[in-house]
C-alpha cells in the first residue's frame, strides 16, 4: 500500500488545478451567501464571487487573520447553523479567548481522510497499532489522529499526552508499531527510555509521527536513534482542519511535507507586503480551504514561516512545504538581527558533544536586548572528563569544554550574526515537554513589564 487515495494523490497537475478551480468557484459563491463577514469584506473590495474563476484569482481576495476569528468569537464565521455541525474544537490560545472551529459530518470525513493519507505516507498500514500521545480534548491533535487511524484500519491506543510512565509501559507491553506525539515529547521519551536502560530493540515501534511545533534535523537524529524509529513530520492547524494539512513521506524524509492541496490550497506571501512569493521563497504560509462546509477560510494567514515547492517526485504530484522555521511572532529581533529559535538548534546539531536540548533567554540589558543560550553537554562527554563542575566560568572549564564553548560561540556568530552568552549545562537540566508543545524561549523582557 503506497497511498490512501491513489487517484487524488497522484492526480496530474493540470487535473488537480481544474479540481481546485471548480471547488474554489463553488466556495466563493457559498461563502458570499452564507457568511456576512466575507460578503462585507468582498463588497468593500468591490468583488463578486464570479470574479473568482480559479486559484489564480485568489490574490484578489483579502486575507483572513486570527483577529478576525477572535472578533467573530465564538461562531460568527460559521457558514452553517451550529446545530448542523457535529464537533467543535478550539486552539489553545495562550492569551485571551481561544479560536473556535466547527466541523460538519462531511468535514470530519475530510479530516479523517487527510490524516489517513498522512499516516500511509508516514509508513503506517492497516493492522498496525498507533499509540496516540497527542492530547485529547479541544486540541485537534488527539481526535484528529484518532479518527484518521481508525479510518485507515489501524488499532488506535488513545493514551493522550503526558503520563510518561504509562507511555513507556504501553510501548513495552502493547508493542505498537507507531507512536505520534510532539517532537519535544518524543525527545523526552527517548531520554526516559535511555535512563531506564530500555533499548530500542526491546520495542516494536518503527515510526514516530511528530508535529504541532517546529523541529529540526537535530531532533530527528536524536529521536530516530533514541527510539529506533523513522521520524516523520505532520503539520496542521485547527483553523484549517487540524493535523494532516501536510505530511512527510517516510521514504522522502527531509525533503518537505506533501500538502493535500485538493483540500487546502497553499500560498506563501511576503510577511510585510502580503504579495505572493515565487516557489521556494520563504514567507508566511496562507491557506484557503477548498472543501470545508462548517467553517471554510479564505486566504488564512497562518503566521507560519516556510516555503513551498513542487518536487516532481515520482510518488505524488502535490506541492511540498519545507519545515516551519517558526511563527512570525516567535521571531526574535535582537539588536536588529532577526532570529528563529530553530536557527540555534541548527547550529547545535553540528556539535556531537551537545544534546539538541537548549533554552534561549532574552533579557534587556540597559537599552539593548541580549540573548543567552543554555545547552546541555552529553552525559558520556562529562563522564569521560570526570564530571567537571559546569557552574564555573568558561575559562576555568577543562580544555575540551573550553574549546567546545569557544567553537559554539564562533559558529553561532558566524551563521546567525549574533554574539550570545553561552552556558554549558548538565544533561537533563533544561525543562522537558510534559506531553504537549514546549516553549524553548524564556523572555525575561515580558515578565518585567
Ligand atoms: P495553537 O495556535 O493553539 O498552537 P494549533 O494547535 O492549531 O493551535 O497549532 C497550530 C500551529 O502549530 C501551527 O500554526 C504551527 O505554528 C504549529 N505546528 C503544527 N504542526 C507543526 C509542524 N509539524 N512543524 C512546525 N510547527 C507546527
CSV table of C-alpha atoms and ligand atoms in Angstrom, one decimal:
chain,number,residue,atom,x,y,z
A,1,UNK,CA,0.0,0.0,0.0
A,2,UNK,CA,1.6,3.2,-1.2
A,3,UNK,CA,-1.3,5.6,-0.9
A,4,UNK,CA,-4.5,6.0,1.0
A,5,UNK,CA,-6.2,7.7,-2.0
A,6,UNK,CA,-4.0,6.8,-5.0
A,7,UNK,CA,-6.1,8.6,-7.6
A,8,UNK,CA,-6.0,12.0,-5.9
A,9,UNK,CA,-2.5,11.8,-4.5
A,10,UNK,CA,-1.1,11.2,-8.0
A,11,UNK,CA,-3.5,13.4,-10.0
A,12,UNK,CA,-1.7,15.1,-12.8
A,13,UNK,CA,-1.2,18.8,-12.0
A,14,UNK,CA,-3.5,20.1,-14.7
A,15,UNK,CA,-6.3,17.9,-13.4
A,16,UNK,CA,-5.5,18.9,-9.9
A,17,UNK,CA,-5.7,22.6,-10.9
A,18,UNK,CA,-9.1,22.0,-12.6
A,19,UNK,CA,-10.4,20.4,-9.5
A,20,UNK,CA,-9.2,23.2,-7.3
A,21,UNK,CA,-10.6,25.9,-9.6
A,22,UNK,CA,-14.0,24.3,-9.6
A,23,UNK,CA,-14.0,23.9,-5.9
A,24,UNK,CA,-12.9,27.5,-5.3
A,25,UNK,CA,-15.7,28.9,-7.6
A,26,UNK,CA,-18.3,26.9,-5.6
A,27,UNK,CA,-16.7,28.0,-2.3
A,28,UNK,CA,-16.8,31.7,-3.2
A,29,UNK,CA,-20.5,31.6,-4.1
A,30,UNK,CA,-21.2,29.6,-0.9
A,31,UNK,CA,-19.3,32.0,1.4
A,32,UNK,CA,-20.8,35.1,-0.2
A,33,UNK,CA,-24.3,33.9,0.6
A,34,UNK,CA,-23.6,32.2,3.9
A,35,UNK,CA,-21.1,34.3,5.8
A,36,UNK,CA,-21.8,38.0,6.4
A,37,UNK,CA,-18.1,38.6,7.2
A,38,UNK,CA,-17.0,37.5,3.7
A,39,UNK,CA,-19.8,39.3,2.0
A,40,UNK,CA,-18.9,42.6,3.7
A,41,UNK,CA,-15.2,42.1,3.1
A,42,UNK,CA,-15.7,41.4,-0.6
A,43,UNK,CA,-18.3,44.1,-1.1
A,44,UNK,CA,-15.8,46.6,0.3
A,45,UNK,CA,-13.2,45.4,-2.2
A,46,UNK,CA,-15.9,45.6,-5.0
A,47,UNK,CA,-15.5,41.8,-5.6
A,48,UNK,CA,-18.2,39.4,-6.7
A,49,UNK,CA,-17.9,35.6,-6.4
A,50,UNK,CA,-18.0,35.5,-10.2
A,51,UNK,CA,-14.6,37.4,-10.2
A,52,UNK,CA,-13.1,34.3,-8.7
A,53,UNK,CA,-12.8,31.8,-11.5
A,54,UNK,CA,-9.9,29.8,-10.1
A,55,UNK,CA,-6.9,29.7,-7.8
A,56,UNK,CA,-5.1,32.2,-10.0
A,57,UNK,CA,-7.6,34.8,-8.9
A,58,UNK,CA,-7.1,34.2,-5.2
A,59,UNK,CA,-4.7,37.1,-4.8
A,60,UNK,CA,-7.6,39.5,-5.4
A,61,UNK,CA,-9.2,38.4,-2.1
A,62,UNK,CA,-8.3,39.9,1.2
A,63,UNK,CA,-6.6,37.8,3.9
A,64,UNK,CA,-8.4,36.3,6.8
A,65,UNK,CA,-6.5,36.7,10.0
A,66,UNK,CA,-6.5,35.4,13.5
A,67,UNK,CA,-8.0,38.6,14.8
A,68,UNK,CA,-11.0,38.1,12.5
A,69,UNK,CA,-11.7,34.8,14.2
A,70,UNK,CA,-11.4,36.5,17.6
A,71,UNK,CA,-13.7,39.3,16.6
A,72,UNK,CA,-16.3,36.8,15.5
A,73,UNK,CA,-15.9,34.6,18.6
A,74,UNK,CA,-17.3,32.1,19.0
A,75,UNK,CA,-19.4,31.1,15.9
A,76,UNK,CA,-19.5,34.2,13.8
A,77,UNK,CA,-17.5,32.8,10.9
A,78,UNK,CA,-19.6,29.6,10.6
A,79,UNK,CA,-21.2,29.0,7.3
A,80,UNK,CA,-23.9,26.7,8.6
A,81,UNK,CA,-26.0,26.7,11.8
A,82,UNK,CA,-24.1,25.4,14.8
A,83,UNK,CA,-26.8,22.8,15.2
A,84,UNK,CA,-25.8,21.2,12.0
A,85,UNK,CA,-22.2,20.8,13.0
A,86,UNK,CA,-21.1,17.6,14.7
A,87,UNK,CA,-18.0,18.8,16.5
A,88,UNK,CA,-16.3,21.9,17.9
A,89,UNK,CA,-12.5,22.3,18.6
A,90,UNK,CA,-10.5,25.3,19.8
A,91,UNK,CA,-6.9,26.2,19.6
A,92,UNK,CA,-5.1,26.6,22.9
A,93,UNK,CA,-4.7,30.4,22.5
A,94,UNK,CA,-2.1,31.4,25.0
A,95,UNK,CA,-3.7,34.8,25.6
A,96,UNK,CA,-7.4,35.7,25.8
A,97,UNK,CA,-10.2,33.7,24.2
A,98,UNK,CA,-9.5,30.6,22.1
A,99,UNK,CA,-10.1,30.4,18.4
A,100,UNK,CA,-13.1,28.2,17.8
A,101,UNK,CA,-13.6,25.9,14.8
A,102,UNK,CA,-16.6,23.8,13.8
A,103,UNK,CA,-17.0,20.7,11.6
A,104,UNK,CA,-19.9,19.2,9.7
A,105,UNK,CA,-20.1,15.5,9.2
A,106,UNK,CA,-18.5,15.9,5.8
A,107,UNK,CA,-15.7,18.0,7.3
A,108,UNK,CA,-14.9,15.2,9.8
A,109,UNK,CA,-14.8,12.9,6.9
A,110,UNK,CA,-12.3,15.1,5.1
A,111,UNK,CA,-10.3,15.5,8.3
A,112,UNK,CA,-10.1,11.7,8.8
A,113,UNK,CA,-9.2,11.1,5.2
A,114,UNK,CA,-6.3,13.7,5.1
A,115,UNK,CA,-5.0,12.1,8.4
A,116,UNK,CA,-5.3,8.6,6.9
A,117,UNK,CA,-3.3,9.8,3.8
A,118,UNK,CA,-0.7,11.3,6.2
A,119,UNK,CA,-0.5,8.0,8.1
A,120,UNK,CA,0.1,6.0,5.0
A,121,UNK,CA,2.7,8.5,3.8
A,122,UNK,CA,4.4,8.1,7.3
A,123,UNK,CA,4.6,4.3,6.7
A,124,UNK,CA,1.5,3.2,8.6
A,125,UNK,CA,-0.6,0.3,7.3
A,126,UNK,CA,-3.9,-1.2,8.4
A,127,UNK,CA,-3.5,-3.6,11.2
A,128,UNK,CA,-0.6,-1.7,12.9
A,129,UNK,CA,-1.1,-0.3,16.4
A,130,UNK,CA,-0.9,3.5,16.8
A,131,UNK,CA,0.0,4.9,20.3
A,132,UNK,CA,-1.7,8.3,20.1
A,133,UNK,CA,0.2,10.5,22.5
A,134,UNK,CA,-1.3,13.8,21.3
A,135,UNK,CA,-3.6,15.5,23.7
A,136,UNK,CA,-7.3,14.6,23.5
A,137,UNK,CA,-9.7,17.4,24.1
A,138,UNK,CA,-10.3,20.8,22.4
A,139,UNK,CA,-6.9,20.5,20.8
A,140,UNK,CA,-7.3,18.9,17.4
A,141,UNK,CA,-4.2,16.6,17.7
A,142,UNK,CA,-5.7,13.7,19.7
A,143,UNK,CA,-9.1,13.2,18.0
A,144,UNK,CA,-7.6,14.1,14.6
A,145,UNK,CA,-5.1,11.3,14.6
A,146,UNK,CA,-7.6,9.0,16.3
A,147,UNK,CA,-10.2,9.2,13.6
A,148,UNK,CA,-7.6,9.1,10.8
A,149,UNK,CA,-6.0,6.0,12.4
A,150,UNK,CA,-9.4,4.2,12.6
A,151,UNK,CA,-10.3,5.1,9.1
A,152,UNK,CA,-7.1,3.5,7.9
A,153,UNK,CA,-7.8,0.4,9.9
A,154,UNK,CA,-5.1,0.8,12.5
A,155,UNK,CA,-5.7,-0.2,16.1
A,156,UNK,CA,-5.7,3.1,17.9
A,157,UNK,CA,-4.4,3.4,21.5
A,158,UNK,CA,-5.9,6.6,22.8
A,159,UNK,CA,-3.5,7.3,25.6
A,160,UNK,CA,-3.4,11.1,25.1
A,161,UNK,CA,-0.4,13.3,26.0
A,162,UNK,CA,1.8,13.1,29.1
A,163,UNK,CA,1.8,10.3,31.7
A,164,UNK,CA,5.3,9.2,30.8
A,165,UNK,CA,5.3,6.1,32.9
A,166,UNK,CA,2.2,4.9,31.2
A,167,UNK,CA,3.5,5.7,27.7
A,168,UNK,CA,6.6,3.6,28.4
A,169,UNK,CA,4.6,0.7,29.8
A,170,UNK,CA,2.3,0.7,26.7
A,171,UNK,CA,5.3,0.9,24.4
A,172,UNK,CA,6.7,-2.2,26.0
A,173,UNK,CA,3.5,-4.2,26.6
A,174,UNK,CA,1.2,-3.3,23.8
A,175,UNK,CA,4.1,-3.2,21.3
A,176,UNK,CA,2.7,-0.5,19.0
A,177,UNK,CA,4.5,-0.1,15.6
A,178,UNK,CA,3.7,3.6,15.6
A,179,UNK,CA,3.7,6.5,18.0
A,180,UNK,CA,2.5,10.0,17.4
A,181,UNK,CA,3.3,13.0,19.7
A,182,UNK,CA,5.1,16.4,19.7
A,183,UNK,CA,8.8,16.2,18.8
A,184,UNK,CA,9.8,17.6,22.2
A,185,UNK,CA,7.8,14.9,23.9
A,186,UNK,CA,9.5,12.3,21.6
A,187,UNK,CA,12.8,13.7,22.8
A,188,UNK,CA,11.6,13.2,26.4
A,189,UNK,CA,10.5,9.6,25.8
A,190,UNK,CA,13.9,8.8,24.1
A,191,UNK,CA,15.7,10.1,27.2
A,192,UNK,CA,13.4,8.3,29.6
A,193,UNK,CA,14.0,5.0,27.7
A,194,UNK,CA,17.7,5.5,27.9
A,195,UNK,CA,17.5,6.4,31.6
A,196,UNK,CA,15.7,3.1,32.3
A,197,UNK,CA,18.1,1.1,30.2
A,198,UNK,CA,15.4,0.1,27.8
A,199,UNK,CA,17.0,-0.2,24.4
A,200,UNK,CA,15.0,0.5,21.2
A,201,UNK,CA,15.5,-3.2,20.1
A,202,UNK,CA,13.3,-4.2,23.0
A,203,UNK,CA,10.4,-2.2,21.5
A,204,UNK,CA,8.3,-2.8,18.4
A,205,UNK,CA,7.9,0.8,17.4
A,206,UNK,CA,9.3,1.7,14.0
A,207,UNK,CA,7.7,5.1,13.2
A,208,UNK,CA,7.2,8.3,15.1
A,209,UNK,CA,4.9,10.9,13.6
A,210,UNK,CA,5.8,14.3,15.1
A,211,UNK,CA,4.2,17.7,14.8
A,212,UNK,CA,2.4,20.5,16.4
A,213,UNK,CA,5.6,22.5,17.0
A,214,UNK,CA,8.7,23.4,15.0
A,215,UNK,CA,11.5,20.8,15.0
A,216,UNK,CA,14.8,20.3,13.1
A,217,UNK,CA,17.0,17.5,11.7
A,218,UNK,CA,18.9,17.5,15.1
A,219,UNK,CA,15.7,16.3,16.9
A,220,UNK,CA,15.1,13.8,14.1
A,221,UNK,CA,18.5,12.3,14.6
A,222,UNK,CA,18.0,12.1,18.4
A,223,UNK,CA,14.6,10.6,18.3
A,224,UNK,CA,15.4,8.1,15.5
A,225,UNK,CA,18.4,6.8,17.5
A,226,UNK,CA,16.7,7.0,20.9
A,227,UNK,CA,13.5,5.2,19.9
A,228,UNK,CA,14.7,3.1,17.0
A,229,UNK,CA,12.2,4.7,14.6
A,230,UNK,CA,11.9,6.7,11.4
A,231,UNK,CA,10.6,10.1,12.5
A,232,UNK,CA,8.3,11.9,10.0
A,233,UNK,CA,6.7,15.3,10.1
A,234,UNK,CA,2.9,16.0,10.3
A,235,UNK,CA,1.7,19.6,10.1
A,236,UNK,CA,-1.6,21.3,10.6
A,237,UNK,CA,-3.6,23.9,12.4
A,238,UNK,CA,-7.0,23.9,13.9
A,239,UNK,CA,-8.2,26.8,11.8
A,240,UNK,CA,-7.6,24.9,8.6
A,241,UNK,CA,-8.7,21.5,9.9
A,242,UNK,CA,-6.1,20.2,12.4
A,243,UNK,CA,-3.1,17.9,11.9
A,244,UNK,CA,-2.9,16.3,8.4
A,245,UNK,CA,-2.8,19.5,6.3
A,246,UNK,CA,0.6,18.2,5.2
A,247,UNK,CA,2.8,15.3,5.9
A,248,UNK,CA,6.2,13.9,5.0
A,249,UNK,CA,6.6,10.7,3.1
A,250,UNK,CA,8.8,8.3,5.2
A,251,UNK,CA,10.9,7.4,2.1
A,252,UNK,CA,11.5,11.1,1.3
A,253,UNK,CA,12.3,12.3,4.8
A,254,UNK,CA,14.0,15.7,5.0
A,255,UNK,CA,12.7,16.9,1.6
A,256,UNK,CA,9.5,18.5,2.8
A,257,UNK,CA,5.9,17.6,3.5
A,258,UNK,CA,3.2,17.0,0.9
A,259,UNK,CA,0.3,19.5,1.3
A,260,UNK,CA,-3.0,17.8,0.5
A,261,UNK,CA,-3.8,20.6,-1.9
A,262,UNK,CA,-7.0,19.2,-3.3
A,263,UNK,CA,-8.5,20.3,0.1
A,264,UNK,CA,-6.1,23.1,1.3
A,265,UNK,CA,-4.7,25.5,-1.3
A,266,UNK,CA,-1.4,27.0,-0.1
A,267,UNK,CA,0.3,30.3,-0.9
A,268,UNK,CA,3.4,31.8,0.5
A,269,UNK,CA,3.4,35.6,0.8
A,270,UNK,CA,5.7,38.3,1.9
A,271,UNK,CA,5.2,38.8,5.6
A,272,UNK,CA,5.3,42.6,5.3
A,273,UNK,CA,3.6,43.3,2.0
A,274,UNK,CA,1.3,40.3,1.6
A,275,UNK,CA,2.5,39.9,-2.0
A,276,UNK,CA,2.6,36.3,-3.2
A,277,UNK,CA,6.1,34.9,-3.4
A,278,UNK,CA,7.6,32.6,-6.1
A,279,UNK,CA,8.0,28.9,-5.4
A,280,UNK,CA,10.9,28.1,-3.0
A,281,UNK,CA,11.0,31.5,-1.3
A,282,UNK,CA,10.4,31.9,2.5
A,283,UNK,CA,7.4,33.8,3.7
A,284,UNK,CA,4.1,33.4,5.5
A,285,UNK,CA,2.0,30.3,4.7
A,286,UNK,CA,-1.6,31.1,3.7
A,287,UNK,CA,-4.3,28.6,3.1
A,288,UNK,CA,-7.7,28.5,1.5
A,289,UNK,CA,-9.9,25.5,2.5
A,290,UNK,CA,-11.5,24.3,-0.7
A,291,UNK,CA,-13.9,21.8,0.6
A,292,UNK,CA,-14.9,22.5,4.2
A,293,UNK,CA,-18.5,23.3,5.0
A,294,UNK,CA,-18.9,24.4,8.5
A,295,UNK,CA,-16.1,27.0,8.7
A,296,UNK,CA,-14.2,27.4,5.4
A,297,UNK,CA,-11.5,30.0,5.5
A,298,UNK,CA,-10.2,32.1,2.6
A,299,UNK,CA,-6.5,33.1,2.5
A,300,UNK,CA,-6.0,32.4,6.1
A,301,UNK,CA,-2.8,33.9,7.4
A,302,UNK,CA,-1.2,31.1,9.4
A,303,UNK,CA,1.7,33.2,10.6
A,304,UNK,CA,4.0,30.2,10.0
A,305,UNK,CA,7.1,30.8,8.0
A,306,UNK,CA,8.2,28.3,5.4
A,307,UNK,CA,8.5,27.9,1.6
A,308,UNK,CA,6.5,25.7,-0.9
A,309,UNK,CA,7.8,24.0,-4.0
A,310,UNK,CA,7.0,21.2,-6.5
A,311,UNK,CA,9.5,18.4,-6.3
A,312,UNK,CA,8.1,16.4,-9.3
A,313,UNK,CA,8.6,13.3,-7.2
A,314,UNK,CA,7.5,10.0,-8.7
A,315,UNK,CA,5.3,9.2,-5.8
A,316,UNK,CA,2.9,12.1,-5.6
A,317,UNK,CA,2.0,15.2,-7.6
A,318,UNK,CA,1.1,17.5,-4.7
A,319,UNK,CA,3.2,20.5,-3.7
A,320,UNK,CA,5.6,20.2,-0.7
A,321,UNK,CA,6.3,22.6,2.1
A,322,UNK,CA,9.7,22.9,3.9
A,323,UNK,CA,10.0,22.7,7.7
A,324,UNK,CA,8.4,25.6,9.6
A,325,UNK,CA,11.1,27.9,10.8
A,326,UNK,CA,8.7,29.3,13.4
A,327,UNK,CA,5.7,31.5,13.7
A,328,UNK,CA,6.2,35.1,12.5
A,329,UNK,CA,5.5,36.2,16.1
A,330,UNK,CA,8.2,33.7,17.5
A,331,UNK,CA,10.8,35.6,15.6
A,332,UNK,CA,13.1,37.4,17.9
A,333,UNK,CA,14.7,40.7,16.9
A,334,UNK,CA,17.9,41.1,18.8
A,335,UNK,CA,20.0,44.2,18.1
A,336,UNK,CA,18.4,44.4,14.7
A,337,UNK,CA,19.1,40.7,13.8
A,338,UNK,CA,16.0,38.5,13.0
A,339,UNK,CA,16.3,35.1,14.6
A,340,UNK,CA,14.1,32.0,14.9
A,341,UNK,CA,15.0,29.6,17.8
A,342,UNK,CA,15.3,26.8,15.3
A,343,UNK,CA,18.4,28.5,13.8
A,344,UNK,CA,20.2,28.0,17.1
A,345,UNK,CA,19.1,24.4,17.1
A,346,UNK,CA,20.6,24.0,13.6
A,347,UNK,CA,24.0,25.2,14.8
A,348,UNK,CA,24.0,23.0,17.9
A,349,UNK,CA,23.4,19.9,15.8
A,350,UNK,CA,26.9,20.2,14.3
A,351,UNK,CA,28.5,19.6,17.7
A,352,UNK,CA,28.2,15.9,18.6
A,353,UNK,CA,29.2,16.6,22.2
A,354,UNK,CA,25.9,18.5,22.7
A,355,UNK,CA,22.3,17.4,23.1
A,356,UNK,CA,19.6,19.1,21.0
A,357,UNK,CA,18.1,20.5,24.2
A,358,UNK,CA,18.5,24.2,24.6
A,359,UNK,CA,16.9,27.2,26.0
A,360,UNK,CA,17.2,30.8,24.8
A,361,UNK,CA,17.0,33.5,27.4
A,362,UNK,CA,16.2,37.0,26.2
A,363,UNK,CA,16.7,39.9,28.5
A,364,UNK,CA,17.1,43.6,28.4
A,365,UNK,CA,20.5,45.0,29.3
A,366,UNK,CA,20.0,48.8,29.5
A,367,UNK,CA,18.6,49.8,26.2
A,368,UNK,CA,19.9,46.7,24.4
A,369,UNK,CA,18.3,43.3,24.2
A,370,UNK,CA,20.6,40.4,24.8
A,371,UNK,CA,20.4,36.7,24.2
A,372,UNK,CA,21.9,33.9,26.2
A,373,UNK,CA,21.7,30.2,25.3
A,374,UNK,CA,21.9,27.3,27.7
A,375,UNK,CA,22.8,24.0,26.1
A,376,UNK,CA,23.3,20.5,27.5
A,377,UNK,CA,26.5,18.6,27.2
A,378,UNK,CA,26.1,14.9,26.6
A,379,UNK,CA,26.4,12.5,29.6
A,380,UNK,CA,29.3,10.4,28.1
A,381,UNK,CA,31.4,13.6,27.4
A,382,UNK,CA,31.0,14.7,31.1
A,383,UNK,CA,31.8,11.2,32.3
A,384,UNK,CA,34.9,11.0,30.3
A,385,UNK,CA,36.1,14.3,31.8
A,386,UNK,CA,35.5,13.1,35.3
A,387,UNK,CA,32.3,15.1,35.9
A,388,UNK,CA,33.6,18.6,35.9
A,389,UNK,CA,31.7,21.4,37.7
A,390,UNK,CA,29.9,23.3,34.9
A,391,UNK,CA,29.0,26.2,37.2
A,392,UNK,CA,32.5,27.7,37.0
A,393,UNK,CA,33.3,30.4,34.5
A,394,UNK,CA,34.1,29.1,31.0
A,395,UNK,CA,37.8,30.0,31.4
A,396,UNK,CA,38.1,27.6,34.3
A,397,UNK,CA,36.4,24.6,32.5
A,398,UNK,CA,38.5,21.6,31.4
A,399,UNK,CA,40.2,22.2,28.0
A,400,UNK,CA,37.8,20.1,26.0
A,401,UNK,CA,34.8,22.1,27.3
A,402,UNK,CA,36.5,25.4,26.9
A,403,UNK,CA,37.3,24.6,23.3
A,404,UNK,CA,33.7,23.5,22.8
A,405,UNK,CA,32.3,26.6,24.4
A,406,UNK,CA,34.5,28.9,22.2
A,407,UNK,CA,33.7,26.9,19.0
A,408,UNK,CA,30.0,27.1,19.6
A,409,UNK,CA,30.1,30.8,20.2
A,410,UNK,CA,32.1,31.4,17.0
A,411,UNK,CA,29.8,29.2,14.9
A,412,UNK,CA,26.7,31.0,16.2
A,413,UNK,CA,28.3,34.4,15.5
A,414,UNK,CA,29.3,33.2,12.0
A,415,UNK,CA,25.9,31.7,11.0
A,416,UNK,CA,23.4,33.9,12.8
A,417,UNK,CA,25.4,37.1,13.2
A,418,UNK,CA,24.9,37.5,16.9
A,419,UNK,CA,27.1,37.1,19.9
A,420,UNK,CA,25.4,35.1,22.6
A,421,UNK,CA,26.4,34.3,26.1
A,422,UNK,CA,26.7,30.5,26.2
A,423,UNK,CA,26.3,28.3,29.3
A,424,UNK,CA,27.0,24.7,29.1
A,425,UNK,CA,24.8,22.7,31.5
A,426,UNK,CA,24.2,19.2,32.7
A,427,UNK,CA,22.1,16.9,30.6
A,428,UNK,CA,18.5,16.9,31.8
A,429,UNK,CA,18.7,20.3,33.4
A,430,UNK,CA,16.7,22.2,30.8
A,431,UNK,CA,12.8,21.8,31.1
A,432,UNK,CA,11.4,18.9,29.1
A,433,UNK,CA,8.0,18.5,27.4
A,434,UNK,CA,5.3,17.4,29.7
A,435,UNK,CA,3.4,15.9,26.7
A,436,UNK,CA,2.4,19.0,24.7
A,437,UNK,CA,4.2,21.8,23.0
A,438,UNK,CA,7.4,23.1,24.5
A,439,UNK,CA,8.5,26.7,24.6
A,440,UNK,CA,12.3,27.0,24.2
A,441,UNK,CA,12.4,30.7,24.7
A,442,UNK,CA,12.4,32.4,28.1
A,443,UNK,CA,11.7,36.0,27.5
A,444,UNK,CA,12.6,38.0,30.6
A,445,UNK,CA,11.6,41.2,28.9
A,446,UNK,CA,8.0,40.3,29.0
A,447,UNK,CA,7.9,39.4,32.7
A,448,UNK,CA,9.3,42.8,33.7
A,449,UNK,CA,6.7,45.0,32.1
B,1,LIG,P1,-2.3,26.8,18.8
B,1,LIG,O1,-2.2,28.1,18.0
B,1,LIG,O2,-3.1,26.9,20.0
B,1,LIG,O3,-0.9,26.2,19.0
B,1,LIG,P2,-2.9,24.6,17.0
B,1,LIG,O4,-2.9,23.5,17.9
B,1,LIG,O5,-3.9,24.6,15.9
B,1,LIG,O6,-3.1,25.9,17.8
B,1,LIG,O7,-1.5,24.8,16.4
B,1,LIG,C1,-1.2,25.0,15.1
B,1,LIG,C2,0.2,25.6,15.0
B,1,LIG,O8,1.2,24.7,15.5
B,1,LIG,C3,0.7,25.8,13.6
B,1,LIG,O9,0.2,27.1,13.1
B,1,LIG,C4,2.2,25.8,13.7
B,1,LIG,O10,2.6,27.1,14.2
B,1,LIG,C5,2.4,24.8,14.7
B,1,LIG,N1,2.7,23.5,14.1
B,1,LIG,C6,1.8,22.5,13.9
B,1,LIG,N2,2.5,21.4,13.3
B,1,LIG,C7,3.8,21.8,13.1
B,1,LIG,C8,4.9,21.2,12.5
B,1,LIG,N3,4.9,20.0,12.0
B,1,LIG,N4,6.0,21.9,12.5
B,1,LIG,C9,6.1,23.2,13.0
B,1,LIG,N5,5.0,23.8,13.5
B,1,LIG,C10,3.9,23.1,13.6
